[in-house]
Amino acid sequence: MKLATWNVNSLKVRLSQVIDWLMENQPDVLCLQEIKLINENFPVNEIKVAGYESVFIGQKTYNGVAILSKQAASKVITAIPGLADEQKRVIAATYGDLRVISAYVPNGEQVGSEKYSYKLRWLPHFTQWLQQELIDYKKLAVLGDFNIAPEDRDVYDPKLWEGRVLCSEPERTAFRNLLSLGLTDSFRLFEQPEKSYTWWDYRMMAFRRNQGLRIDHILLSGELSSACVACTVDKAVRKLERPSDHVPVIVELSL
DNA sequence: ATGGTAGAGGATCTA
């Protein structure tokens, strides 16, 4: 079984790339973030033709998340229970005995900004919810854009980024708190190429210089972690014309 | 410290 996540930065612009990627890679599940469209405009039919069901929660202009899957979804949730939040950042769905969450953690803009404090307020709600999900589902996979580079080795220039948004200690502590629930960063289960990243700024030719950060992650519950046989980043799509600034992360599970 | 690019939507806001 193959699960993947991809921040597409507008599903409208990236739809043909997503369809091509599905056809090529045949994942069982693909989580999307930053779809940047409202539910009425979600391309259900185009995705269905490619052989995938969709669940989604959209929003005008910003945010929006989805899960595409070969199997039909059940028990769909489109918000963190109990959290009043205008921003559409999470969706959860069940496929057989597998629970999948697609998450778009707030970016935070800049340390000290209002968006940064929103991020730091949001993360404990997210953590508490995942704690409950782990109780309810033995096989839980949390995939998405976490907007946190967990360690210095996940940053092309740790000195330059020290203390800055995506790398600051409060954010990294929040990420470690997620792992403390019993979730595993699947990427680090395996030996990986050095300087592996999932996001590169569009500016300053950052991709060509490999000036990236690893901020997209797949976290697995204990039972899934034991079944995980690979975790990879698909850099190739970043070389396409009009690419997203993020690339897919993929896990393979022996289920 | 600043500014560089991309997307949405039609001037800025967000990343």
CSV table of C-alpha atoms (C1' of nucleotides) in Angstrom, one decimal:
chain,number,residue,atom,x,y,z
A,1,MET,CA,0.0,0.0,0.0
A,2,LYS,CA,1.3,3.4,-1.0
A,3,LEU,CA,0.3,6.7,0.7
A,4,ALA,CA,1.5,10.2,-0.5
A,5,THR,CA,1.1,13.9,0.3
A,6,TRP,CA,1.6,16.9,-1.9
A,7,ASN,CA,1.0,20.6,-1.3
A,8,VAL,CA,-0.1,21.6,-4.8
A,9,ASN,CA,-0.4,25.4,-4.3
A,10,SER,CA,-3.7,25.6,-6.3
A,11,LEU,CA,-5.3,22.4,-7.6
A,12,LYS,CA,-6.7,24.4,-10.5
A,13,VAL,CA,-3.3,25.2,-11.9
A,14,ARG,CA,-1.8,21.8,-10.9
A,15,LEU,CA,-4.7,19.5,-11.9
A,16,SER,CA,-3.0,18.0,-15.0
A,17,GLN,CA,0.2,17.4,-13.0
A,18,VAL,CA,-1.8,15.7,-10.2
A,19,ILE,CA,-3.6,13.4,-12.7
A,20,ASP,CA,-0.3,12.5,-14.4
A,21,TRP,CA,1.3,11.8,-11.1
A,22,LEU,CA,-1.6,9.5,-10.0
A,23,MET,CA,-1.4,7.6,-13.3
A,24,GLU,CA,2.3,7.2,-13.0
A,25,ASN,CA,2.6,6.4,-9.3
A,26,GLN,CA,-0.7,4.7,-8.6
A,27,PRO,CA,-0.8,5.5,-4.8
A,28,ASP,CA,-3.7,4.1,-2.8
A,29,VAL,CA,-4.1,7.5,-1.1
A,30,LEU,CA,-2.9,11.0,-2.1
A,31,CYS,CA,-3.4,13.9,0.4
A,32,LEU,CA,-3.4,17.4,-1.0
A,33,GLN,CA,-3.0,20.8,0.6
A,34,GLU,CA,-3.5,24.4,-0.5
A,35,ILE,CA,-6.1,23.4,-3.1
A,36,LYS,CA,-7.2,27.1,-3.1
A,37,LEU,CA,-10.6,26.5,-4.4
A,38,ILE,CA,-14.2,26.2,-3.1
A,39,ASN,CA,-16.0,22.9,-2.9
A,40,GLU,CA,-18.2,23.7,-5.8
A,41,ASN,CA,-15.1,24.0,-8.1
A,42,PHE,CA,-13.4,20.8,-6.9
A,43,PRO,CA,-12.6,18.6,-10.0
A,44,VAL,CA,-14.4,15.5,-8.8
A,45,ASN,CA,-15.0,14.1,-12.3
A,46,GLU,CA,-11.6,14.6,-13.7
A,47,ILE,CA,-10.1,12.8,-10.7
A,48,LYS,CA,-12.8,10.1,-10.9
A,49,VAL,CA,-11.8,9.4,-14.6
A,50,ALA,CA,-8.2,8.8,-13.3
A,51,GLY,CA,-9.7,6.2,-11.0
A,52,TYR,CA,-9.8,8.1,-7.7
A,53,GLU,CA,-12.5,9.1,-5.2
A,54,SER,CA,-12.2,12.5,-3.5
A,55,VAL,CA,-13.1,14.0,-0.2
A,56,PHE,CA,-12.3,17.6,0.4
A,57,ILE,CA,-12.9,20.8,2.3
A,58,GLY,CA,-12.2,23.9,0.2
A,59,GLN,CA,-12.1,27.6,0.8
A,60,LYS,CA,-11.9,30.7,-1.4
A,61,THR,CA,-8.3,31.8,-2.3
A,62,TYR,CA,-6.4,30.2,0.5
A,63,ASN,CA,-5.8,26.8,2.2
A,64,GLY,CA,-8.1,23.9,1.5
A,65,VAL,CA,-7.2,20.2,1.8
A,66,ALA,CA,-8.3,16.9,0.2
A,67,ILE,CA,-7.8,13.2,0.1
A,68,LEU,CA,-7.8,11.2,-3.1
A,69,SER,CA,-8.1,7.4,-2.9
A,70,LYS,CA,-8.8,4.3,-4.8
A,71,GLN,CA,-11.2,3.1,-2.1
A,72,ALA,CA,-14.3,5.0,-1.0
A,73,ALA,CA,-14.0,7.0,2.3
A,74,SER,CA,-16.0,6.7,5.5
A,75,LYS,CA,-16.1,8.7,8.7
A,76,VAL,CA,-15.0,11.9,7.1
A,77,ILE,CA,-14.2,14.9,9.4
A,78,THR,CA,-13.4,18.3,7.9
A,79,ALA,CA,-12.3,20.2,11.0
A,80,ILE,CA,-10.5,19.8,14.3
A,81,PRO,CA,-13.4,18.9,16.7
A,82,GLY,CA,-14.1,21.7,19.1
A,83,LEU,CA,-11.9,24.3,17.4
A,84,ALA,CA,-13.6,27.3,15.9
A,85,ASP,CA,-11.4,28.0,12.8
A,86,GLU,CA,-12.4,29.7,9.6
A,87,GLN,CA,-9.4,28.2,7.8
A,88,LYS,CA,-9.8,24.9,6.1
A,89,ARG,CA,-6.7,23.0,7.1
A,90,VAL,CA,-7.6,19.4,8.0
A,91,ILE,CA,-9.6,16.5,6.7
A,92,ALA,CA,-9.7,13.0,8.0
A,93,ALA,CA,-11.2,9.8,6.4
A,94,THR,CA,-11.2,6.1,7.0
A,95,TYR,CA,-10.4,3.4,4.4
A,96,GLY,CA,-11.1,0.0,5.7
A,97,ASP,CA,-9.1,0.0,9.0
A,98,LEU,CA,-6.8,2.7,7.9
A,99,ARG,CA,-7.3,6.3,9.2
A,100,VAL,CA,-5.8,9.0,7.1
A,101,ILE,CA,-5.4,12.7,7.9
A,102,SER,CA,-4.4,15.4,5.4
A,103,ALA,CA,-3.2,18.5,7.2
A,104,TYR,CA,-2.0,22.0,6.3
A,105,VAL,CA,-0.4,23.5,9.4
A,106,PRO,CA,-0.4,27.3,9.4
A,107,ASN,CA,2.7,28.9,7.9
A,108,GLY,CA,3.3,31.5,10.6
A,109,GLU,CA,4.7,34.1,8.3
A,110,GLN,CA,7.3,35.5,10.7
A,111,VAL,CA,8.3,34.9,14.3
A,112,GLY,CA,6.4,37.4,16.5
A,113,SER,CA,3.6,38.1,14.0
A,114,GLU,CA,-0.1,37.5,14.5
A,115,LYS,CA,0.1,34.5,12.1
A,116,TYR,CA,2.9,33.0,14.1
A,117,SER,CA,0.9,33.1,17.3
A,118,TYR,CA,-2.0,31.6,15.5
A,119,LYS,CA,0.2,28.8,14.4
A,120,LEU,CA,1.4,28.2,18.0
A,121,ARG,CA,-2.2,28.3,19.2
A,122,TRP,CA,-3.3,26.0,16.5
A,123,LEU,CA,-0.7,23.3,17.0
A,124,PRO,CA,-1.8,22.2,20.5
A,125,HIS,CA,-5.4,21.8,19.3
A,126,PHE,CA,-4.1,19.6,16.4
A,127,THR,CA,-2.0,17.6,18.8
A,128,GLN,CA,-4.9,17.0,21.2
A,129,TRP,CA,-7.0,15.8,18.3
A,130,LEU,CA,-4.4,13.4,17.1
A,131,GLN,CA,-4.0,12.0,20.6
A,132,GLN,CA,-7.7,11.1,20.4
A,133,GLU,CA,-7.4,9.8,16.9
A,134,LEU,CA,-4.6,7.5,18.0
A,135,ILE,CA,-6.9,6.0,20.6
A,136,ASP,CA,-9.6,5.5,18.1
A,137,TYR,CA,-7.5,4.2,15.3
A,138,LYS,CA,-4.5,1.8,15.6
A,139,LYS,CA,-3.6,2.4,12.0
A,140,LEU,CA,-3.3,6.2,11.7
A,141,ALA,CA,-1.3,8.1,9.1
A,142,VAL,CA,-1.0,11.9,9.3
A,143,LEU,CA,0.2,13.4,6.1
A,144,GLY,CA,0.7,17.0,5.0
A,145,ASP,CA,2.5,20.3,5.0
A,146,PHE,CA,3.6,20.8,8.6
A,147,ASN,CA,5.4,24.0,7.9
A,148,ILE,CA,8.1,22.9,10.4
A,149,ALA,CA,11.6,21.7,9.6
A,150,PRO,CA,12.1,19.3,12.6
A,151,GLU,CA,15.9,19.4,12.7
A,152,ASP,CA,18.9,21.4,11.3
A,153,ARG,CA,19.6,18.6,8.8
A,154,ASP,CA,16.2,19.4,7.3
A,155,VAL,CA,17.4,22.9,6.4
A,156,TYR,CA,19.8,23.9,3.6
A,157,ASP,CA,21.4,26.6,5.8
A,158,PRO,CA,20.6,26.1,9.5
A,159,LYS,CA,22.7,29.1,10.6
A,160,LEU,CA,20.7,31.5,8.3
A,161,TRP,CA,17.4,29.9,9.4
A,162,GLU,CA,18.2,29.6,13.1
A,163,GLY,CA,15.2,30.9,15.1
A,164,ARG,CA,13.2,31.9,12.0
A,165,VAL,CA,9.8,30.8,11.2
A,166,LEU,CA,9.6,27.1,10.1
A,167,CYS,CA,12.6,26.4,12.3
A,168,SER,CA,12.1,28.2,15.6
A,169,GLU,CA,12.3,26.3,18.8
A,170,PRO,CA,8.6,26.6,19.8
A,171,GLU,CA,7.7,25.2,16.4
A,172,ARG,CA,10.2,22.3,16.7
A,173,THR,CA,8.9,21.6,20.2
A,174,ALA,CA,5.4,21.4,18.9
A,175,PHE,CA,6.6,19.0,16.3
A,176,ARG,CA,8.3,16.8,18.9
A,177,ASN,CA,5.1,16.9,20.9
A,178,LEU,CA,3.4,15.2,18.0
A,179,LEU,CA,6.0,12.5,17.9
A,180,SER,CA,5.6,12.1,21.7
A,181,LEU,CA,2.1,11.0,21.1
A,182,GLY,CA,3.5,7.9,19.5
A,183,LEU,CA,3.8,9.0,15.9
A,184,THR,CA,6.9,8.4,13.8
A,185,ASP,CA,8.5,10.6,11.2
A,186,SER,CA,8.5,8.0,8.5
A,187,PHE,CA,11.3,9.7,6.5
A,188,ARG,CA,13.8,9.1,9.3
A,189,LEU,CA,13.0,5.4,9.6
A,190,PHE,CA,15.4,5.0,6.6
A,191,GLU,CA,18.8,6.1,5.5
A,192,GLN,CA,18.2,9.1,3.2
A,193,PRO,CA,20.3,11.2,0.8
A,194,GLU,CA,21.8,14.2,2.5
A,195,LYS,CA,20.1,17.5,1.7
A,196,SER,CA,16.7,16.0,1.1
A,197,TYR,CA,14.0,18.7,1.1
A,198,THR,CA,10.3,19.0,0.1
A,199,TRP,CA,9.9,22.7,-0.4
A,200,TRP,CA,12.0,25.3,-2.2
A,201,ASP,CA,11.0,29.0,-2.5
A,202,TYR,CA,10.1,30.1,-6.0
A,203,ARG,CA,12.5,33.0,-5.6
A,204,MET,CA,16.2,33.3,-6.0
A,205,MET,CA,16.5,30.1,-8.1
A,206,ALA,CA,16.2,28.2,-4.8
A,207,PHE,CA,15.5,24.9,-6.4
A,208,ARG,CA,18.4,25.0,-8.8
A,209,ARG,CA,20.6,25.8,-5.8
A,210,ASN,CA,18.8,23.1,-3.6
A,211,GLN,CA,18.1,25.8,-1.1
A,212,GLY,CA,15.2,23.9,0.4
A,213,LEU,CA,13.6,22.8,3.7
A,214,ARG,CA,11.9,19.5,4.6
A,215,ILE,CA,8.6,20.7,5.9
A,216,ASP,CA,6.2,18.1,4.4
A,217,HIS,CA,5.9,14.9,6.5
A,218,ILE,CA,4.2,11.6,6.9
A,219,LEU,CA,3.7,10.6,10.5
A,220,LEU,CA,2.7,7.0,11.3
A,221,SER,CA,1.2,5.3,14.3
A,222,GLY,CA,3.1,2.4,15.8
A,223,GLU,CA,1.3,-0.2,13.9
A,224,LEU,CA,1.9,1.5,10.6
A,225,SER,CA,5.4,2.4,11.4
A,226,SER,CA,6.2,-1.3,11.8
A,227,ALA,CA,4.7,-1.9,8.4
A,228,CYS,CA,6.6,0.9,6.7
A,229,VAL,CA,9.2,-0.3,4.2
A,230,ALA,CA,10.1,3.0,2.4
A,231,CYS,CA,9.7,6.7,2.5
A,232,THR,CA,10.8,8.9,-0.5
A,233,VAL,CA,10.6,12.4,-1.8
A,234,ASP,CA,9.7,12.8,-5.5
A,235,LYS,CA,11.9,15.8,-6.6
A,236,ALA,CA,11.2,15.3,-10.3
A,237,VAL,CA,7.9,17.2,-10.4
A,238,ARG,CA,9.7,20.3,-9.2
A,239,LYS,CA,11.4,20.4,-12.6
A,240,LEU,CA,8.1,20.5,-14.5
A,241,GLU,CA,6.8,23.7,-16.1
A,242,ARG,CA,4.7,25.7,-13.6
A,243,PRO,CA,5.6,23.5,-10.6
A,244,SER,CA,4.2,23.7,-7.1
A,245,ASP,CA,6.8,25.0,-4.7
A,246,HIS,CA,6.4,21.6,-2.8
A,247,VAL,CA,7.0,18.1,-4.0
A,248,PRO,CA,5.3,14.8,-3.0
A,249,VAL,CA,6.4,12.6,-0.1
A,250,ILE,CA,5.5,8.9,-0.4
A,251,VAL,CA,5.4,6.0,2.0
A,252,GLU,CA,5.1,2.3,1.2
A,253,LEU,CA,3.5,0.1,3.7
A,254,SER,CA,3.5,-3.7,3.7
A,255,LEU,CA,-0.2,-4.0,4.4
B,1,DA,C1',17.9,43.9,6.2
B,2,DT,C1',15.8,43.6,1.8
B,3,DG,C1',13.9,41.5,-2.1
B,4,DG,C1',13.3,38.1,-5.1
B,5,DT,C1',8.4,34.6,-7.5
B,6,DA,C1',3.9,32.4,-7.8
B,7,DG,C1',-1.3,32.1,-7.1
B,8,DA,C1',-5.8,34.3,-6.5
B,9,DG,C1',-8.3,38.0,-8.1
B,10,DG,C1',-8.5,42.0,-9.8
B,11,DA,C1',-5.5,45.7,-5.0
B,12,DT,C1',-3.2,43.4,-2.1
B,13,DC,C1',-2.7,39.2,0.7
B,14,DT,C1',-0.4,34.8,1.5
B,15,DA,C1',3.4,31.9,1.2
